[in-house]
mmCIF file of C-alpha atoms and ligand atoms in Angstrom:
data_model
loop_
_atom_site.group_PDB
_atom_site.id
_atom_site.type_symbol
_atom_site.label_atom_id
_atom_site.label_comp_id
_atom_site.label_asym_id
_atom_site.label_seq_id
_atom_site.Cartn_x
_atom_site.Cartn_y
_atom_site.Cartn_z
ATOM 1 C CA MET A 508 -118.116 -43.220 13.037
ATOM 2 C CA LEU A 509 -115.829 -45.425 15.052
ATOM 3 C CA TYR A 510 -115.659 -48.456 12.804
ATOM 4 C CA SER A 511 -115.945 -47.020 9.293
ATOM 5 C CA LEU A 512 -114.193 -44.141 7.594
ATOM 6 C CA LYS A 513 -116.410 -44.496 4.525
ATOM 7 C CA LYS A 514 -117.440 -40.838 4.545
ATOM 8 C CA LEU A 515 -113.795 -39.849 4.179
ATOM 9 C CA ARG A 516 -113.224 -41.728 0.942
ATOM 10 C CA LEU A 517 -112.426 -39.348 -1.902
ATOM 11 C CA SER A 518 -113.764 -39.603 -5.451
ATOM 12 C CA ARG A 519 -111.354 -40.022 -8.364
ATOM 13 C CA TYR A 520 -111.698 -36.293 -9.045
ATOM 14 C CA GLU A 521 -111.009 -35.344 -5.430
ATOM 15 C CA GLN A 522 -107.994 -37.654 -5.329
ATOM 16 C CA ASP A 523 -106.523 -35.769 -8.288
ATOM 17 C CA ALA A 524 -107.095 -32.478 -6.451
ATOM 18 C CA MET A 525 -105.143 -33.880 -3.472
ATOM 19 C CA ARG A 526 -102.355 -35.143 -5.754
ATOM 20 C CA ASN A 527 -102.083 -31.644 -7.168
ATOM 21 C CA ALA A 528 -101.917 -30.041 -3.701
ATOM 22 C CA GLY A 529 -99.306 -32.553 -2.521
ATOM 23 C CA ARG A 530 -97.205 -31.993 -5.620
ATOM 24 C CA PHE A 531 -97.146 -28.225 -5.125
ATOM 25 C CA ASN A 532 -96.346 -28.585 -1.423
ATOM 26 C CA ALA A 533 -93.342 -30.800 -2.231
ATOM 27 C CA GLN A 534 -92.193 -28.308 -4.870
ATOM 28 C CA LEU A 535 -92.328 -25.591 -2.200
ATOM 29 C CA LEU A 536 -90.139 -27.635 0.152
ATOM 30 C CA ASP A 537 -87.637 -28.238 -2.664
ATOM 31 C CA TYR A 538 -87.600 -24.479 -3.328
ATOM 32 C CA LEU A 539 -86.785 -23.784 0.344
ATOM 33 C CA ARG A 540 -84.124 -26.478 0.645
ATOM 34 C CA PRO A 541 -81.026 -24.458 -0.404
ATOM 35 C CA TRP A 542 -81.938 -21.640 2.012
ATOM 36 C CA ILE A 543 -82.113 -23.811 5.109
ATOM 37 C CA LYS A 544 -78.562 -23.329 6.375
ATOM 38 C CA ALA A 545 -76.476 -21.539 9.012
ATOM 39 C CA GLY A 546 -77.005 -17.767 9.099
ATOM 40 C CA VAL A 547 -80.592 -17.707 7.869
ATOM 41 C CA THR A 548 -83.343 -16.769 10.322
ATOM 42 C CA THR A 549 -86.475 -18.852 10.664
ATOM 43 C CA GLY A 550 -88.434 -15.691 9.833
ATOM 44 C CA GLU A 551 -86.630 -15.470 6.485
ATOM 45 C CA ILE A 552 -87.638 -19.075 5.715
ATOM 46 C CA ASP A 553 -91.223 -18.159 6.553
ATOM 47 C CA ARG A 554 -91.107 -15.175 4.209
ATOM 48 C CA LEU A 555 -89.905 -17.456 1.370
ATOM 49 C CA VAL A 556 -92.822 -19.811 2.083
ATOM 50 C CA TYR A 557 -95.327 -16.962 2.026
ATOM 51 C CA GLU A 558 -94.033 -15.382 -1.167
ATOM 52 C CA TYR A 559 -93.509 -18.572 -3.177
ATOM 53 C CA THR A 560 -96.970 -19.832 -2.236
ATOM 54 C CA ARG A 561 -98.732 -16.551 -3.040
ATOM 55 C CA ASP A 562 -96.739 -16.089 -6.267
ATOM 56 C CA HIS A 563 -98.146 -19.424 -7.445
ATOM 57 C CA GLY A 564 -101.692 -18.394 -6.548
ATOM 58 C CA HIS A 565 -102.040 -20.631 -3.504
ATOM 59 C CA VAL A 566 -102.583 -20.158 0.223
ATOM 60 C CA PRO A 567 -100.224 -20.962 3.128
ATOM 61 C CA ALA A 568 -102.643 -22.933 5.325
ATOM 62 C CA PRO A 569 -100.998 -22.184 8.715
ATOM 63 C CA LEU A 570 -101.395 -18.381 8.357
ATOM 64 C CA GLY A 571 -104.340 -17.446 10.577
ATOM 65 C CA TYR A 572 -105.176 -21.089 11.301
ATOM 66 C CA GLN A 573 -106.641 -20.995 14.824
ATOM 67 C CA GLY A 574 -104.820 -17.690 15.203
ATOM 68 C CA TYR A 575 -101.391 -19.013 14.138
ATOM 69 C CA PRO A 576 -99.315 -15.962 13.100
ATOM 70 C CA LYS A 577 -96.988 -17.336 10.383
ATOM 71 C CA SER A 578 -96.983 -19.358 7.129
ATOM 72 C CA CYS A 579 -95.015 -22.399 8.292
ATOM 73 C CA CYS A 580 -93.593 -24.016 11.428
ATOM 74 C CA THR A 581 -89.854 -24.063 12.189
ATOM 75 C CA SER A 582 -89.003 -26.288 15.136
ATOM 76 C CA VAL A 583 -85.379 -26.106 16.300
ATOM 77 C CA ASN A 584 -83.579 -28.691 18.493
ATOM 78 C CA GLU A 585 -85.714 -29.334 21.617
ATOM 79 C CA VAL A 586 -88.820 -27.950 19.906
ATOM 80 C CA ILE A 587 -91.077 -30.876 19.020
ATOM 81 C CA CYS A 588 -93.471 -29.002 16.709
ATOM 82 C CA HIS A 589 -95.301 -25.716 15.980
ATOM 83 C CA GLY A 590 -92.233 -23.517 16.439
ATOM 84 C CA ILE A 591 -93.090 -20.000 15.250
ATOM 85 C CA PRO A 592 -90.636 -18.474 12.750
ATOM 86 C CA GLY A 593 -88.922 -15.318 13.996
ATOM 87 C CA ASP A 594 -85.540 -13.718 14.601
ATOM 88 C CA TYR A 595 -83.708 -16.920 15.533
ATOM 89 C CA GLU A 596 -80.679 -17.444 13.279
ATOM 90 C CA LEU A 597 -79.857 -21.064 12.456
ATOM 91 C CA ARG A 598 -76.354 -22.106 13.383
ATOM 92 C CA ASP A 599 -73.953 -24.994 13.091
ATOM 93 C CA GLY A 600 -75.108 -27.936 15.213
ATOM 94 C CA ASP A 601 -78.851 -27.121 15.045
ATOM 95 C CA ILE A 602 -81.515 -29.404 13.681
ATOM 96 C CA VAL A 603 -84.643 -27.703 12.347
ATOM 97 C CA ASN A 604 -87.924 -29.167 11.225
ATOM 98 C CA VAL A 605 -89.605 -27.109 8.514
ATOM 99 C CA ASP A 606 -93.291 -27.972 8.209
ATOM 100 C CA VAL A 607 -95.200 -26.565 5.239
ATOM 101 C CA THR A 608 -98.882 -26.869 4.418
ATOM 102 C CA THR A 609 -100.468 -25.411 1.291
ATOM 103 C CA LYS A 610 -104.082 -24.986 0.283
ATOM 104 C CA VAL A 611 -104.335 -25.484 -3.492
ATOM 105 C CA ASP A 612 -107.785 -24.931 -5.055
ATOM 106 C CA GLY A 613 -109.312 -25.660 -1.650
ATOM 107 C CA TRP A 614 -107.340 -28.889 -0.984
ATOM 108 C CA HIS A 615 -104.397 -29.395 1.385
ATOM 109 C CA GLY A 616 -100.870 -30.786 1.102
ATOM 110 C CA ASP A 617 -98.918 -31.126 4.380
ATOM 111 C CA GLN A 618 -95.348 -32.306 4.932
ATOM 112 C CA SER A 619 -92.184 -31.654 6.867
ATOM 113 C CA GLU A 620 -88.518 -32.569 6.987
ATOM 114 C CA THR A 621 -85.849 -32.133 9.629
ATOM 115 C CA PHE A 622 -82.665 -30.480 8.321
ATOM 116 C CA LEU A 623 -79.193 -30.819 9.844
ATOM 117 C CA ILE A 624 -77.291 -27.524 10.022
ATOM 118 C CA GLY A 625 -73.576 -28.280 9.664
ATOM 119 C CA GLU A 626 -72.140 -30.862 12.059
ATOM 120 C CA VAL A 627 -74.684 -31.958 14.654
ATOM 121 C CA SER A 628 -74.458 -34.092 17.791
ATOM 122 C CA GLU A 629 -74.727 -37.848 17.561
ATOM 123 C CA GLU A 630 -78.055 -37.702 19.427
ATOM 124 C CA ALA A 631 -79.467 -35.088 17.010
ATOM 125 C CA ARG A 632 -78.409 -37.143 13.993
ATOM 126 C CA GLY A 633 -79.790 -40.286 15.618
ATOM 127 C CA VAL A 634 -83.275 -38.904 16.305
ATOM 128 C CA THR A 635 -83.398 -37.385 12.815
ATOM 129 C CA GLN A 636 -82.506 -40.721 11.200
ATOM 130 C CA CYS A 637 -84.976 -42.494 13.450
ATOM 131 C CA ALA A 638 -87.883 -40.138 12.647
ATOM 132 C CA PHE A 639 -87.150 -40.488 8.916
ATOM 133 C CA ASP A 640 -86.922 -44.278 9.068
ATOM 134 C CA CYS A 641 -90.036 -44.517 11.264
ATOM 135 C CA LEU A 642 -92.069 -42.541 8.715
ATOM 136 C CA HIS A 643 -91.004 -44.850 5.887
ATOM 137 C CA LEU A 644 -91.393 -48.029 7.933
ATOM 138 C CA ALA A 645 -94.936 -46.940 8.806
ATOM 139 C CA ILE A 646 -95.742 -46.291 5.129
ATOM 140 C CA GLN A 647 -94.385 -49.743 4.253
ATOM 141 C CA ALA A 648 -96.406 -51.344 7.044
ATOM 142 C CA ILE A 649 -99.831 -50.345 5.713
ATOM 143 C CA LYS A 650 -102.098 -51.427 2.876
ATOM 144 C CA PRO A 651 -105.791 -50.934 2.124
ATOM 145 C CA TRP A 652 -107.929 -51.931 5.134
ATOM 146 C CA SER A 653 -104.980 -51.927 7.543
ATOM 147 C CA ARG A 654 -105.837 -50.908 11.075
ATOM 148 C CA ILE A 655 -104.552 -47.383 11.777
ATOM 149 C CA ALA A 656 -102.743 -48.800 14.833
ATOM 150 C CA GLU A 657 -100.362 -50.681 12.521
ATOM 151 C CA ILE A 658 -98.712 -47.274 11.968
ATOM 152 C CA GLY A 659 -98.059 -46.821 15.685
ATOM 153 C CA ASP A 660 -96.960 -50.433 16.067
ATOM 154 C CA ALA A 661 -94.228 -49.982 13.434
ATOM 155 C CA ILE A 662 -93.041 -46.641 14.818
ATOM 156 C CA VAL A 663 -92.898 -47.643 18.480
ATOM 157 C CA ALA A 664 -91.043 -50.877 17.676
ATOM 158 C CA GLU A 665 -88.300 -49.038 15.768
ATOM 159 C CA ALA A 666 -87.934 -46.039 18.098
ATOM 160 C CA THR A 667 -87.800 -48.284 21.162
ATOM 161 C CA ARG A 668 -85.196 -50.501 19.531
ATOM 162 C CA ARG A 669 -82.991 -47.415 19.048
ATOM 163 C CA GLY A 670 -83.535 -46.127 22.593
ATOM 164 C CA PHE A 671 -85.689 -43.138 21.631
ATOM 165 C CA SER A 672 -89.255 -42.149 22.565
ATOM 166 C CA VAL A 673 -92.355 -41.407 20.470
ATOM 167 C CA VAL A 674 -94.435 -38.273 21.147
ATOM 168 C CA GLU A 675 -98.069 -39.061 21.968
ATOM 169 C CA ASP A 676 -99.465 -35.559 22.556
ATOM 170 C CA TYR A 677 -99.448 -34.609 18.832
ATOM 171 C CA ILE A 678 -100.622 -36.899 16.056
ATOM 172 C CA GLY A 679 -101.107 -37.320 12.324
ATOM 173 C CA HIS A 680 -104.505 -36.550 10.852
ATOM 174 C CA GLY A 681 -106.850 -36.848 7.944
ATOM 175 C CA LEU A 682 -106.761 -33.951 5.517
ATOM 176 C CA GLY A 683 -108.577 -32.843 2.409
ATOM 177 C CA ARG A 684 -110.719 -29.746 2.267
ATOM 178 C CA GLU A 685 -109.869 -29.349 5.970
ATOM 179 C CA PHE A 686 -106.318 -28.940 7.311
ATOM 180 C CA HIS A 687 -107.069 -31.309 10.189
ATOM 181 C CA GLN A 688 -109.933 -33.793 10.006
ATOM 182 C CA LYS A 689 -110.732 -37.403 10.822
ATOM 183 C CA PRO A 690 -109.162 -39.901 11.124
ATOM 184 C CA ASN A 691 -106.766 -39.455 14.030
ATOM 185 C CA VAL A 692 -103.401 -41.007 13.182
ATOM 186 C CA PRO A 693 -101.483 -41.518 16.437
ATOM 187 C CA HIS A 694 -97.853 -42.632 16.229
ATOM 188 C CA VAL A 695 -98.354 -45.120 19.038
ATOM 189 C CA PRO A 696 -101.068 -47.799 18.980
ATOM 190 C CA THR A 697 -104.324 -46.771 20.680
ATOM 191 C CA ARG A 698 -107.677 -48.454 21.183
ATOM 192 C CA GLN A 699 -109.373 -46.153 18.663
ATOM 193 C CA ALA A 700 -106.628 -46.688 16.068
ATOM 194 C CA ARG A 701 -106.982 -50.438 16.578
ATOM 195 C CA ALA A 702 -110.702 -50.136 15.656
ATOM 196 C CA GLU A 703 -110.379 -47.942 12.549
ATOM 197 C CA ARG A 704 -109.271 -49.124 9.114
ATOM 198 C CA LEU A 705 -107.573 -47.290 6.264
ATOM 199 C CA GLU A 706 -110.151 -47.675 3.532
ATOM 200 C CA PRO A 707 -109.057 -46.981 -0.049
ATOM 201 C CA GLY A 708 -109.619 -43.314 -0.931
ATOM 202 C CA VAL A 709 -108.777 -41.985 2.554
ATOM 203 C CA CYS A 710 -106.171 -39.206 2.791
ATOM 204 C CA PHE A 711 -104.091 -38.631 5.919
ATOM 205 C CA THR A 712 -100.660 -37.702 7.246
ATOM 206 C CA ILE A 713 -98.051 -39.711 9.085
ATOM 207 C CA GLU A 714 -95.706 -37.389 11.011
ATOM 208 C CA PRO A 715 -93.781 -39.118 13.791
ATOM 209 C CA MET A 716 -92.015 -36.938 16.359
ATOM 210 C CA ILE A 717 -89.087 -38.797 17.949
ATOM 211 C CA ASN A 718 -87.357 -37.581 21.122
ATOM 212 C CA GLY A 719 -83.872 -38.273 22.459
ATOM 213 C CA GLY A 720 -85.178 -38.486 26.029
ATOM 214 C CA THR A 721 -88.676 -38.354 27.479
ATOM 215 C CA LYS A 722 -91.767 -38.434 25.241
ATOM 216 C CA GLU A 723 -93.404 -35.792 27.447
ATOM 217 C CA SER A 724 -94.001 -32.319 26.020
ATOM 218 C CA VAL A 725 -94.586 -28.814 27.358
ATOM 219 C CA LEU A 726 -96.581 -26.099 25.571
ATOM 220 C CA ASP A 727 -95.045 -22.602 25.686
ATOM 221 C CA ARG A 728 -97.379 -20.520 27.834
ATOM 222 C CA THR A 729 -96.188 -17.233 26.337
ATOM 223 C CA ASP A 730 -96.816 -17.832 22.629
ATOM 224 C CA GLY A 731 -99.401 -20.597 23.042
ATOM 225 C CA TRP A 732 -97.903 -22.657 20.171
ATOM 226 C CA THR A 733 -94.300 -23.799 20.639
ATOM 227 C CA VAL A 734 -94.130 -27.368 21.938
ATOM 228 C CA ARG A 735 -90.877 -28.462 23.600
ATOM 229 C CA THR A 736 -89.562 -31.651 25.126
ATOM 230 C CA ARG A 737 -90.030 -31.600 28.903
ATOM 231 C CA ASP A 738 -86.406 -32.570 29.487
ATOM 232 C CA GLY A 739 -84.928 -30.200 26.883
ATOM 233 C CA ARG A 740 -83.428 -32.996 24.796
ATOM 234 C CA VAL A 741 -83.665 -32.967 20.998
ATOM 235 C CA SER A 742 -86.688 -33.948 18.905
ATOM 236 C CA ALA A 743 -87.018 -34.630 15.168
ATOM 237 C CA GLN A 744 -89.954 -35.142 12.806
ATOM 238 C CA PHE A 745 -90.774 -36.047 9.213
ATOM 239 C CA GLU A 746 -94.221 -35.870 7.609
ATOM 240 C CA HIS A 747 -95.868 -36.968 4.380
ATOM 241 C CA THR A 748 -99.402 -36.716 3.029
ATOM 242 C CA ILE A 749 -100.649 -40.133 1.972
ATOM 243 C CA LEU A 750 -103.578 -41.365 -0.100
ATOM 244 C CA MET A 751 -104.581 -44.943 0.543
ATOM 245 C CA GLY A 752 -105.025 -46.471 -2.914
ATOM 246 C CA GLU A 753 -106.822 -49.647 -3.990
ATOM 247 C CA GLU A 754 -103.541 -51.606 -3.895
ATOM 248 C CA HIS A 755 -101.100 -49.664 -1.723
ATOM 249 C CA PRO A 756 -100.485 -46.269 -0.116
ATOM 250 C CA GLU A 757 -99.494 -43.424 -2.422
ATOM 251 C CA VAL A 758 -97.242 -40.680 -1.033
ATOM 252 C CA LEU A 759 -98.559 -37.382 -2.412
ATOM 253 C CA THR A 760 -95.710 -35.185 -1.163
ATOM 254 C CA VAL A 761 -92.640 -36.833 -2.720
ATOM 255 C CA THR A 762 -89.889 -34.252 -3.292
ATOM 256 C CA LYS A 763 -87.511 -34.318 -6.240
ATOM 257 C CA LEU A 764 -84.504 -33.145 -4.223
ATOM 258 C CA GLY A 765 -85.092 -34.383 -0.676
ATOM 259 C CA PRO A 766 -83.977 -37.562 1.098
ATOM 260 C CA GLN A 767 -85.577 -40.704 -0.354
ATOM 261 C CA PRO A 768 -86.313 -43.907 1.617
ATOM 262 C CA GLY A 769 -83.066 -45.513 2.739
ATOM 263 C CA PHE A 770 -81.236 -42.161 2.942
ATOM 264 C CA ARG A 771 -78.465 -41.922 5.579
ATOM 265 C CA PHE A 772 -78.116 -38.569 7.359
HETATM 266 N N1 LIG B 1471 -98.401 -28.620 9.814
HETATM 267 C C1 LIG B 1471 -98.768 -29.072 11.138
HETATM 268 C C2 LIG B 1471 -99.239 -30.499 10.970
HETATM 269 O O1 LIG B 1471 -98.510 -31.269 10.437
HETATM 270 C C3 LIG B 1471 -99.802 -28.239 11.786
HETATM 271 C C4 LIG B 1471 -99.406 -26.849 12.030
HETATM 272 S S1 LIG B 1471 -100.737 -26.010 12.676
HETATM 273 C C5 LIG B 1471 -100.168 -24.444 12.734
HETATM 274 O O2 LIG B 1471 -100.322 -30.884 11.265
HETATM 275 F F1 LIG B 1471 -101.168 -23.697 12.988
HETATM 276 F F2 LIG B 1471 -99.223 -24.385 13.655
HETATM 277 F F3 LIG B 1471 -99.645 -24.150 11.575
HETATM 278 CO CO1 LIG B 1472 -99.836 -32.627 9.560
HETATM 279 CO CO1 LIG B 1473 -97.397 -30.468 8.885
#
């Protein structure tokens, strides 16, 4: 299905199920927010994710997903994505992306934010601001029937203007009953993304990863998950789950307490 995403369009009922999943996922991130500070370990954040999700009767989607061992991803500094929570204790000057995905009644919500721990370097603050702005510029750039590549066009233009790079090896994705499904949502324009359109009723993520230096990544050969920048420079990411409506995109994972569009880090 290269030219039509018709099969991915959700019914009114299914859209409400996705709204519900997105709402809970955002509530989870707001619950975590006060804990994400110097002195806490990434493993402790993961435990909070697991317990809050289970206490509300839902399922942390990462746990056991393709063998993934934890309930969320915590990606610190040069880690681009899929950092595995563990004994690492956050400290002043770190940036950490916390990525949470919940399965609610069989439907997924997926989002992440990058958090600044105390005073961070100018580069770390810059990539964080850039990733945040790129996400919101991309959301603003699309409407029903937009080409998916309009997302990558907006992100590359902004990141390049600020002297940063856009990760190509990991991309946004459709989601619904599956954690990762069609369509592919690359953060740079591609031939496939140029050919596919965002039909109303399609649900997907936008999750740009912005690097201070090279866009190239390296997968940790020991744990099989952690993805780092090849040059060791910092990387930041923000993610929302989006439903393309009849008139405009609807963000399903809006937090009550997190940074809103226009926020300055
Ligand atoms: N939440 C990530 C995403 O945005 C995927 C994590 S997969 C996992 O797509 F297995 F590492 F959890
Ligand atoms: Co995602
Ligand atoms: Co995610």
